[in-house]
Amino acid sequence: VFSAMTLSMQGAESVKLFDGKTFKGWEGNEKIFRIEQGAIVGGTLKEKIVRNEFLCTKKTYKNFILKLEVKLLGGPRANAGIQIRTKRIPNHHEVIGYQADMGQGWWGSLYDESRRRTMLAKADATVIKKVLKPNEWNHYEIRCEGKRIRLFINGTQTVDYTEPEPKIPLEGLIAVQIHGGPPSEAWYRKLVIKELP
């Protein structure tokens, strides 16, 4: 029993989703997304962000643990997030799916982008206040196991959500977002994923 268990635990290796140098394995608007200091950067502090933009993986994922570091610059109205179990809307800049949110009042919460357009699970503001480092790098962890989605910021769980709707897809792309609005930048680096059975 023991050997079989160790094998299955070793079966899933953590894999880098982003090589720190190129957009290999990703697709999106490269006028909006760039690579700087080993990070994916969405948006700019020089001008308004015209609309939501997403840089998506080409591969789909179902059950996984995704870890990354994120930083959001641009003041209280800056907004971004990490899309999971998502798909692109054909011939459109938007995507549809779950979003692990970033932004004042939104950090650590789970939003449903373009689908139900609602906050599915809201992080406790007092918890976020304790753990979040505004304008600095923060560690974001997203765990998707079946219908259960858990979010962690800097090691503290902020959301534990179980999807009640049977028709919501439990797999899809991963994407990083910069939200339309004032001049702002979302930084993403050290993206590592471990696929689960």
C-alpha positions as YAML, in Angstrom:
chain: A
units: angstrom
residues:
- id: 1
  name: VAL
  ca: [0.00, 0.00, 0.00]
- id: 2
  name: PHE
  ca: [2.73, 2.41, 1.02]
- id: 3
  name: SER
  ca: [4.73, 2.10, -2.22]
- id: 4
  name: ALA
  ca: [1.63, 2.62, -4.41]
- id: 5
  name: MET
  ca: [0.74, 5.73, -2.42]
- id: 6
  name: THR
  ca: [4.23, 7.23, -2.70]
- id: 7
  name: LEU
  ca: [4.22, 6.55, -6.43]
- id: 8
  name: SER
  ca: [0.92, 8.34, -6.98]
- id: 9
  name: MET
  ca: [2.15, 11.30, -4.94]
- id: 10
  name: GLN
  ca: [5.31, 11.49, -7.02]
- id: 11
  name: GLY
  ca: [3.32, 11.08, -10.24]
- id: 12
  name: ALA
  ca: [2.44, 14.76, -10.47]
- id: 13
  name: GLU
  ca: [5.49, 16.94, -10.71]
- id: 14
  name: SER
  ca: [5.25, 20.69, -10.38]
- id: 15
  name: VAL
  ca: [5.77, 22.29, -13.79]
- id: 16
  name: LYS
  ca: [6.66, 25.89, -14.65]
- id: 17
  name: LEU
  ca: [3.80, 27.50, -16.59]
- id: 18
  name: PHE
  ca: [5.93, 30.48, -17.62]
- id: 19
  name: ASP
  ca: [9.64, 30.31, -18.46]
- id: 20
  name: GLY
  ca: [10.30, 33.92, -17.38]
- id: 21
  name: LYS
  ca: [11.58, 34.89, -20.84]
- id: 22
  name: THR
  ca: [9.02, 34.07, -23.56]
- id: 23
  name: PHE
  ca: [5.27, 33.67, -24.08]
- id: 24
  name: LYS
  ca: [5.79, 30.01, -25.07]
- id: 25
  name: GLY
  ca: [2.57, 28.14, -24.19]
- id: 26
  name: TRP
  ca: [0.58, 31.38, -23.85]
- id: 27
  name: GLU
  ca: [-1.51, 33.55, -26.16]
- id: 28
  name: GLY
  ca: [-2.99, 37.01, -25.85]
- id: 29
  name: ASN
  ca: [-2.56, 40.65, -26.81]
- id: 30
  name: GLU
  ca: [1.18, 41.32, -26.76]
- id: 31
  name: LYS
  ca: [0.56, 45.06, -27.01]
- id: 32
  name: ILE
  ca: [-0.99, 44.83, -23.53]
- id: 33
  name: PHE
  ca: [1.18, 42.07, -22.02]
- id: 34
  name: ARG
  ca: [4.96, 42.16, -21.89]
- id: 35
  name: ILE
  ca: [7.76, 40.36, -20.07]
- id: 36
  name: GLU
  ca: [9.85, 42.39, -17.63]
- id: 37
  name: GLN
  ca: [12.27, 41.22, -14.89]
- id: 38
  name: GLY
  ca: [11.18, 37.61, -15.35]
- id: 39
  name: ALA
  ca: [7.48, 38.48, -14.89]
- id: 40
  name: ILE
  ca: [4.40, 38.78, -17.11]
- id: 41
  name: VAL
  ca: [3.19, 42.38, -16.89]
- id: 42
  name: GLY
  ca: [-0.31, 43.38, -18.00]
- id: 43
  name: GLY
  ca: [-1.19, 47.03, -18.56]
- id: 44
  name: THR
  ca: [0.79, 50.23, -18.07]
- id: 45
  name: LEU
  ca: [0.99, 53.08, -15.57]
- id: 46
  name: LYS
  ca: [1.25, 55.55, -18.47]
- id: 47
  name: GLU
  ca: [-2.28, 55.35, -19.86]
- id: 48
  name: LYS
  ca: [-5.82, 54.17, -19.23]
- id: 49
  name: ILE
  ca: [-6.52, 50.45, -19.73]
- id: 50
  name: VAL
  ca: [-9.16, 50.47, -22.47]
- id: 51
  name: ARG
  ca: [-10.73, 47.07, -21.73]
- id: 52
  name: ASN
  ca: [-10.21, 43.77, -19.92]
- id: 53
  name: GLU
  ca: [-7.38, 41.78, -21.50]
- id: 54
  name: PHE
  ca: [-6.30, 38.20, -20.82]
- id: 55
  name: LEU
  ca: [-3.17, 36.21, -21.55]
- id: 56
  name: CYS
  ca: [-4.21, 32.53, -21.68]
- id: 57
  name: THR
  ca: [-2.43, 29.21, -21.58]
- id: 58
  name: LYS
  ca: [-2.86, 27.10, -24.71]
- id: 59
  name: LYS
  ca: [-3.36, 24.00, -22.56]
- id: 60
  name: THR
  ca: [-6.42, 23.20, -20.42]
- id: 61
  name: TYR
  ca: [-6.25, 22.06, -16.80]
- id: 62
  name: LYS
  ca: [-8.77, 20.33, -14.54]
- id: 63
  name: ASN
  ca: [-7.56, 19.48, -11.02]
- id: 64
  name: PHE
  ca: [-4.41, 21.24, -9.87]
- id: 65
  name: ILE
  ca: [-2.49, 23.36, -7.40]
- id: 66
  name: LEU
  ca: [-1.34, 26.61, -9.02]
- id: 67
  name: LYS
  ca: [1.20, 28.77, -7.20]
- id: 68
  name: LEU
  ca: [2.45, 32.17, -8.33]
- id: 69
  name: GLU
  ca: [3.60, 35.55, -7.12]
- id: 70
  name: VAL
  ca: [1.54, 38.63, -7.98]
- id: 71
  name: LYS
  ca: [1.83, 42.38, -7.60]
- id: 72
  name: LEU
  ca: [-0.76, 45.03, -8.48]
- id: 73
  name: LEU
  ca: [0.20, 48.68, -9.05]
- id: 74
  name: GLY
  ca: [-1.91, 51.73, -9.87]
- id: 75
  name: GLY
  ca: [-3.86, 52.79, -6.83]
- id: 76
  name: PRO
  ca: [-7.18, 51.81, -5.24]
- id: 77
  name: ARG
  ca: [-9.04, 51.22, -8.51]
- id: 78
  name: ALA
  ca: [-6.45, 48.88, -10.04]
- id: 79
  name: ASN
  ca: [-7.93, 45.44, -10.66]
- id: 80
  name: ALA
  ca: [-6.73, 42.13, -12.07]
- id: 81
  name: GLY
  ca: [-6.91, 38.41, -11.44]
- id: 82
  name: ILE
  ca: [-6.03, 34.86, -12.34]
- id: 83
  name: GLN
  ca: [-8.54, 32.95, -14.45]
- id: 84
  name: ILE
  ca: [-8.96, 29.22, -13.92]
- id: 85
  name: ARG
  ca: [-11.14, 26.60, -15.67]
- id: 86
  name: THR
  ca: [-11.77, 29.29, -18.26]
- id: 87
  name: LYS
  ca: [-12.42, 29.47, -21.99]
- id: 88
  name: ARG
  ca: [-11.97, 32.24, -24.51]
- id: 89
  name: ILE
  ca: [-15.14, 33.73, -25.99]
- id: 90
  name: PRO
  ca: [-14.66, 33.25, -29.78]
- id: 91
  name: ASN
  ca: [-13.70, 36.44, -31.66]
- id: 92
  name: HIS
  ca: [-13.78, 38.45, -28.44]
- id: 93
  name: HIS
  ca: [-11.26, 39.86, -25.95]
- id: 94
  name: GLU
  ca: [-13.24, 38.46, -22.97]
- id: 95
  name: VAL
  ca: [-13.05, 35.02, -21.39]
- id: 96
  name: ILE
  ca: [-15.58, 33.06, -19.36]
- id: 97
  name: GLY
  ca: [-14.79, 31.25, -16.12]
- id: 98
  name: TYR
  ca: [-13.62, 31.51, -12.52]
- id: 99
  name: GLN
  ca: [-11.31, 34.31, -11.43]
- id: 100
  name: ALA
  ca: [-9.12, 34.46, -8.33]
- id: 101
  name: ASP
  ca: [-9.42, 38.20, -7.82]
- id: 102
  name: MET
  ca: [-6.89, 40.98, -7.16]
- id: 103
  name: GLY
  ca: [-7.74, 44.57, -6.25]
- id: 104
  name: GLN
  ca: [-8.81, 46.64, -3.27]
- id: 105
  name: GLY
  ca: [-11.89, 44.97, -1.75]
- id: 106
  name: TRP
  ca: [-11.46, 41.99, -4.12]
- id: 107
  name: TRP
  ca: [-8.19, 40.31, -3.09]
- id: 108
  name: GLY
  ca: [-8.52, 36.61, -2.30]
- id: 109
  name: SER
  ca: [-12.15, 36.42, -3.52]
- id: 110
  name: LEU
  ca: [-13.56, 34.15, -6.25]
- id: 111
  name: TYR
  ca: [-15.44, 35.88, -9.09]
- id: 112
  name: ASP
  ca: [-17.30, 34.40, -12.07]
- id: 113
  name: GLU
  ca: [-16.06, 36.30, -15.15]
- id: 114
  name: SER
  ca: [-18.58, 36.83, -18.02]
- id: 115
  name: ARG
  ca: [-20.76, 33.92, -16.85]
- id: 116
  name: ARG
  ca: [-22.74, 34.61, -13.69]
- id: 117
  name: ARG
  ca: [-20.87, 37.93, -13.32]
- id: 118
  name: THR
  ca: [-20.99, 37.66, -9.56]
- id: 119
  name: MET
  ca: [-18.72, 37.18, -6.58]
- id: 120
  name: LEU
  ca: [-19.03, 33.47, -5.77]
- id: 121
  name: ALA
  ca: [-17.09, 33.64, -2.51]
- id: 122
  name: LYS
  ca: [-15.85, 36.79, -0.79]
- id: 123
  name: ALA
  ca: [-12.68, 36.91, 1.28]
- id: 124
  name: ASP
  ca: [-12.92, 38.32, 4.79]
- id: 125
  name: ALA
  ca: [-11.57, 41.91, 4.69]
- id: 126
  name: THR
  ca: [-9.95, 41.61, 8.14]
- id: 127
  name: VAL
  ca: [-8.02, 38.51, 7.02]
- id: 128
  name: ILE
  ca: [-6.85, 40.25, 3.82]
- id: 129
  name: LYS
  ca: [-5.77, 43.30, 5.81]
- id: 130
  name: LYS
  ca: [-3.56, 41.05, 7.95]
- id: 131
  name: VAL
  ca: [-1.94, 39.01, 5.18]
- id: 132
  name: LEU
  ca: [-1.78, 41.24, 2.07]
- id: 133
  name: LYS
  ca: [1.27, 43.35, 1.22]
- id: 134
  name: PRO
  ca: [-0.15, 46.16, -0.98]
- id: 135
  name: ASN
  ca: [2.02, 47.17, -3.99]
- id: 136
  name: GLU
  ca: [4.46, 44.35, -3.20]
- id: 137
  name: TRP
  ca: [4.83, 40.73, -4.29]
- id: 138
  name: ASN
  ca: [2.24, 38.40, -2.75]
- id: 139
  name: HIS
  ca: [2.07, 34.62, -2.99]
- id: 140
  name: TYR
  ca: [-1.23, 33.39, -4.50]
- id: 141
  name: GLU
  ca: [-2.21, 29.73, -4.41]
- id: 142
  name: ILE
  ca: [-5.23, 28.24, -6.16]
- id: 143
  name: ARG
  ca: [-6.35, 24.66, -5.51]
- id: 144
  name: CYS
  ca: [-8.97, 23.07, -7.77]
- id: 145
  name: GLU
  ca: [-10.14, 19.60, -6.77]
- id: 146
  name: GLY
  ca: [-13.40, 18.45, -8.32]
- id: 147
  name: LYS
  ca: [-16.09, 20.98, -7.46]
- id: 148
  name: ARG
  ca: [-13.99, 22.50, -4.68]
- id: 149
  name: ILE
  ca: [-11.87, 25.65, -5.22]
- id: 150
  name: ARG
  ca: [-9.68, 27.09, -2.49]
- id: 151
  name: LEU
  ca: [-7.68, 30.31, -2.61]
- id: 152
  name: PHE
  ca: [-4.72, 31.24, -0.40]
- id: 153
  name: ILE
  ca: [-2.82, 34.53, -0.11]
- id: 154
  name: ASN
  ca: [0.59, 34.43, 1.53]
- id: 155
  name: GLY
  ca: [-0.23, 31.02, 3.01]
- id: 156
  name: THR
  ca: [-3.62, 31.98, 4.50]
- id: 157
  name: GLN
  ca: [-6.81, 30.48, 3.06]
- id: 158
  name: THR
  ca: [-9.21, 33.22, 1.93]
- id: 159
  name: VAL
  ca: [-11.92, 31.19, 0.16]
- id: 160
  name: ASP
  ca: [-13.22, 27.60, 0.24]
- id: 161
  name: TYR
  ca: [-15.91, 27.29, -2.45]
- id: 162
  name: THR
  ca: [-17.82, 24.26, -3.67]
- id: 163
  name: GLU
  ca: [-19.57, 24.65, -7.04]
- id: 164
  name: PRO
  ca: [-23.31, 23.83, -6.64]
- id: 165
  name: GLU
  ca: [-24.21, 24.04, -10.36]
- id: 166
  name: PRO
  ca: [-23.84, 20.70, -12.18]
- id: 167
  name: LYS
  ca: [-23.39, 22.27, -15.64]
- id: 168
  name: ILE
  ca: [-20.37, 24.49, -14.83]
- id: 169
  name: PRO
  ca: [-17.25, 23.06, -16.56]
- id: 170
  name: LEU
  ca: [-14.55, 21.83, -14.20]
- id: 171
  name: GLU
  ca: [-11.69, 22.31, -16.64]
- id: 172
  name: GLY
  ca: [-10.32, 25.01, -18.89]
- id: 173
  name: LEU
  ca: [-7.51, 27.43, -19.54]
- id: 174
  name: ILE
  ca: [-5.52, 29.41, -17.03]
- id: 175
  name: ALA
  ca: [-5.16, 33.11, -17.77]
- id: 176
  name: VAL
  ca: [-3.84, 36.30, -16.21]
- id: 177
  name: GLN
  ca: [-5.84, 39.50, -16.48]
- id: 178
  name: ILE
  ca: [-5.48, 43.25, -16.45]
- id: 179
  name: HIS
  ca: [-8.87, 44.89, -15.89]
- id: 180
  name: GLY
  ca: [-10.08, 47.87, -17.93]
- id: 181
  name: GLY
  ca: [-9.83, 51.13, -15.98]
- id: 182
  name: PRO
  ca: [-7.25, 53.62, -14.74]
- id: 183
  name: PRO
  ca: [-3.53, 53.29, -15.53]
- id: 184
  name: SER
  ca: [-2.40, 50.14, -13.73]
- id: 185
  name: GLU
  ca: [-0.09, 47.15, -13.96]
- id: 186
  name: ALA
  ca: [-0.56, 43.54, -12.89]
- id: 187
  name: TRP
  ca: [2.66, 41.57, -12.42]
- id: 188
  name: TYR
  ca: [2.76, 37.76, -12.42]
- id: 189
  name: ARG
  ca: [5.84, 35.58, -11.88]
- id: 190
  name: LYS
  ca: [7.01, 32.13, -10.70]
- id: 191
  name: LEU
  ca: [3.89, 30.42, -12.05]
- id: 192
  name: VAL
  ca: [4.09, 26.75, -11.11]
- id: 193
  name: ILE
  ca: [1.37, 24.13, -11.51]
- id: 194
  name: LYS
  ca: [0.99, 20.65, -10.11]
- id: 195
  name: GLU
  ca: [-1.73, 18.64, -11.80]
- id: 196
  name: LEU
  ca: [-3.82, 16.42, -9.54]
- id: 197
  name: PRO
  ca: [-5.68, 13.22, -10.50]
...
